Amino acid sequence: PGLRGLVRDAWRHSARVAAIAYVLAREQNRINPDTALLGGLLHDIGRFYILAELDAHPDLAPDAQAVDDIVRDWHSGVGQAILESWDLPEELCQKHGP
């Protein structure tokens, strides 16, 4: 049940980021709005993958703090690897931030 809430929150966050990215892209005219929307939806794909794996293997994360630590430390790199494996354009695969 705890992981479901995390997935729901991550989905809501991604949907908000996608909507904001789309609107900003339309106003700025520097990036295709549809690409911005897709980037917003996929920006936390690593988080979803990790949460799915933890749901399938609950012994890997014994408590909420362990889940937070695993997701924080690994989601960016996992997400980048997923996007690159899907052969998405480089602008969607670039890692930004820590």
PDB file of C-alpha atoms in Angstrom:
ATOM      1  CA  PRO A   1       0.000   0.000   0.000  1.00  0.00           C
ATOM      2  CA  GLY A   2       2.811   2.453   0.771  1.00  0.00           C
ATOM      3  CA  LEU A   3       4.396   1.971  -2.625  1.00  0.00           C
ATOM      4  CA  ARG A   4       1.066   2.568  -4.352  1.00  0.00           C
ATOM      5  CA  GLY A   5       0.884   5.968  -2.711  1.00  0.00           C
ATOM      6  CA  LEU A   6       4.407   6.764  -3.865  1.00  0.00           C
ATOM      7  CA  VAL A   7       3.545   5.732  -7.420  1.00  0.00           C
ATOM      8  CA  ARG A   8       0.363   7.814  -7.342  1.00  0.00           C
ATOM      9  CA  ASP A   9       2.291  10.846  -6.069  1.00  0.00           C
ATOM     10  CA  ALA A  10       5.011  10.362  -8.685  1.00  0.00           C
ATOM     11  CA  TRP A  11       2.393  10.127 -11.441  1.00  0.00           C
ATOM     12  CA  ARG A  12       0.697  13.326 -10.287  1.00  0.00           C
ATOM     13  CA  HIS A  13       4.043  15.089 -10.133  1.00  0.00           C
ATOM     14  CA  SER A  14       4.996  13.928 -13.636  1.00  0.00           C
ATOM     15  CA  ALA A  15       1.640  15.024 -15.032  1.00  0.00           C
ATOM     16  CA  ARG A  16       2.070  18.487 -13.483  1.00  0.00           C
ATOM     17  CA  VAL A  17       5.628  18.818 -14.789  1.00  0.00           C
ATOM     18  CA  ALA A  18       4.477  17.730 -18.254  1.00  0.00           C
ATOM     19  CA  ALA A  19       1.685  20.291 -18.302  1.00  0.00           C
ATOM     20  CA  ILE A  20       3.997  23.091 -17.160  1.00  0.00           C
ATOM     21  CA  ALA A  21       6.678  22.058 -19.671  1.00  0.00           C
ATOM     22  CA  TYR A  22       4.128  22.084 -22.479  1.00  0.00           C
ATOM     23  CA  VAL A  23       2.846  25.549 -21.628  1.00  0.00           C
ATOM     24  CA  LEU A  24       6.346  26.978 -21.239  1.00  0.00           C
ATOM     25  CA  ALA A  25       7.479  25.451 -24.526  1.00  0.00           C
ATOM     26  CA  ARG A  26       4.505  26.979 -26.337  1.00  0.00           C
ATOM     27  CA  GLU A  27       5.352  30.402 -24.908  1.00  0.00           C
ATOM     28  CA  GLN A  28       9.109  30.232 -25.528  1.00  0.00           C
ATOM     29  CA  ASN A  29       9.134  28.691 -29.023  1.00  0.00           C
ATOM     30  CA  ARG A  30      12.561  27.102 -28.419  1.00  0.00           C
ATOM     31  CA  ILE A  31      11.451  23.499 -28.077  1.00  0.00           C
ATOM     32  CA  ASN A  32       8.578  21.553 -29.559  1.00  0.00           C
ATOM     33  CA  PRO A  33       5.727  21.587 -27.000  1.00  0.00           C
ATOM     34  CA  ASP A  34       4.989  17.897 -27.596  1.00  0.00           C
ATOM     35  CA  THR A  35       8.628  17.039 -26.893  1.00  0.00           C
ATOM     36  CA  ALA A  36       8.468  19.121 -23.709  1.00  0.00           C
ATOM     37  CA  LEU A  37       5.287  17.313 -22.680  1.00  0.00           C
ATOM     38  CA  LEU A  38       6.898  13.914 -23.254  1.00  0.00           C
ATOM     39  CA  GLY A  39      10.001  15.000 -21.364  1.00  0.00           C
ATOM     40  CA  GLY A  40       7.849  16.045 -18.424  1.00  0.00           C
ATOM     41  CA  LEU A  41       6.006  12.746 -18.386  1.00  0.00           C
ATOM     42  CA  LEU A  42       9.233  10.745 -18.584  1.00  0.00           C
ATOM     43  CA  HIS A  43      11.480  12.826 -16.336  1.00  0.00           C
ATOM     44  CA  ASP A  44      10.981  10.471 -13.370  1.00  0.00           C
ATOM     45  CA  ILE A  45      10.738   7.182 -15.284  1.00  0.00           C
ATOM     46  CA  GLY A  46      13.538   5.761 -13.141  1.00  0.00           C
ATOM     47  CA  ARG A  47      11.438   6.365 -10.030  1.00  0.00           C
ATOM     48  CA  PHE A  48       8.566   4.328 -11.516  1.00  0.00           C
ATOM     49  CA  TYR A  49      10.884   1.489 -12.502  1.00  0.00           C
ATOM     50  CA  ILE A  50      12.464   1.320  -9.046  1.00  0.00           C
ATOM     51  CA  LEU A  51       9.104   1.407  -7.278  1.00  0.00           C
ATOM     52  CA  ALA A  52       7.831  -1.407  -9.524  1.00  0.00           C
ATOM     53  CA  GLU A  53      10.896  -3.508  -8.729  1.00  0.00           C
ATOM     54  CA  LEU A  54      10.564  -2.822  -5.002  1.00  0.00           C
ATOM     55  CA  ASP A  55       6.916  -3.865  -5.175  1.00  0.00           C
ATOM     56  CA  ALA A  56       7.953  -7.137  -6.824  1.00  0.00           C
ATOM     57  CA  HIS A  57      10.819  -7.656  -4.333  1.00  0.00           C
ATOM     58  CA  PRO A  58       9.751  -6.138  -0.994  1.00  0.00           C
ATOM     59  CA  ASP A  59      12.749  -7.671   0.785  1.00  0.00           C
ATOM     60  CA  LEU A  60      15.000  -5.157  -1.035  1.00  0.00           C
ATOM     61  CA  ALA A  61      13.553  -2.227   0.913  1.00  0.00           C
ATOM     62  CA  PRO A  62      12.635  -3.115   4.474  1.00  0.00           C
ATOM     63  CA  ASP A  63      11.223   0.298   5.445  1.00  0.00           C
ATOM     64  CA  ALA A  64      10.096   3.674   4.147  1.00  0.00           C
ATOM     65  CA  GLN A  65      13.482   5.314   4.761  1.00  0.00           C
ATOM     66  CA  ALA A  66      15.232   2.606   2.753  1.00  0.00           C
ATOM     67  CA  VAL A  67      12.785   3.148  -0.131  1.00  0.00           C
ATOM     68  CA  ASP A  68      13.417   6.904  -0.034  1.00  0.00           C
ATOM     69  CA  ASP A  69      17.177   6.347  -0.019  1.00  0.00           C
ATOM     70  CA  ILE A  70      17.100   3.866  -2.887  1.00  0.00           C
ATOM     71  CA  VAL A  71      14.870   6.056  -5.051  1.00  0.00           C
ATOM     72  CA  ARG A  72      16.856   9.222  -4.287  1.00  0.00           C
ATOM     73  CA  ASP A  73      20.217   7.637  -5.048  1.00  0.00           C
ATOM     74  CA  TRP A  74      19.281   5.610  -8.108  1.00  0.00           C
ATOM     75  CA  HIS A  75      16.305   7.066 -10.000  1.00  0.00           C
ATOM     76  CA  SER A  76      18.234   9.516 -12.151  1.00  0.00           C
ATOM     77  CA  GLY A  77      20.737   7.015 -13.512  1.00  0.00           C
ATOM     78  CA  VAL A  78      18.117   4.303 -13.955  1.00  0.00           C
ATOM     79  CA  GLY A  79      15.852   6.726 -15.791  1.00  0.00           C
ATOM     80  CA  GLN A  80      18.608   7.851 -18.110  1.00  0.00           C
ATOM     81  CA  ALA A  81      19.474   4.240 -18.933  1.00  0.00           C
ATOM     82  CA  ILE A  82      15.818   3.442 -19.691  1.00  0.00           C
ATOM     83  CA  LEU A  83      15.405   6.443 -21.988  1.00  0.00           C
ATOM     84  CA  GLU A  84      18.656   5.683 -23.821  1.00  0.00           C
ATOM     85  CA  SER A  85      17.621   2.041 -24.264  1.00  0.00           C
ATOM     86  CA  TRP A  86      14.412   3.263 -25.926  1.00  0.00           C
ATOM     87  CA  ASP A  87      16.501   5.210 -28.467  1.00  0.00           C
ATOM     88  CA  LEU A  88      14.771   8.476 -27.625  1.00  0.00           C
ATOM     89  CA  PRO A  89      16.277  11.738 -28.868  1.00  0.00           C
ATOM     90  CA  GLU A  90      19.296  12.919 -26.905  1.00  0.00           C
ATOM     91  CA  GLU A  91      17.442  16.008 -25.675  1.00  0.00           C
ATOM     92  CA  LEU A  92      15.108  13.675 -23.746  1.00  0.00           C
ATOM     93  CA  CYS A  93      17.911  11.465 -22.423  1.00  0.00           C
ATOM     94  CA  GLN A  94      20.234  14.115 -21.033  1.00  0.00           C
ATOM     95  CA  LYS A  95      20.700  14.001 -17.305  1.00  0.00           C
ATOM     96  CA  HIS A  96      20.076  17.289 -15.538  1.00  0.00           C
ATOM     97  CA  GLY A  97      20.707  18.011 -11.899  1.00  0.00           C
ATOM     98  CA  PRO A  98      22.515  15.859  -9.352  1.00  0.00           C
TER      99      PRO A  98
END
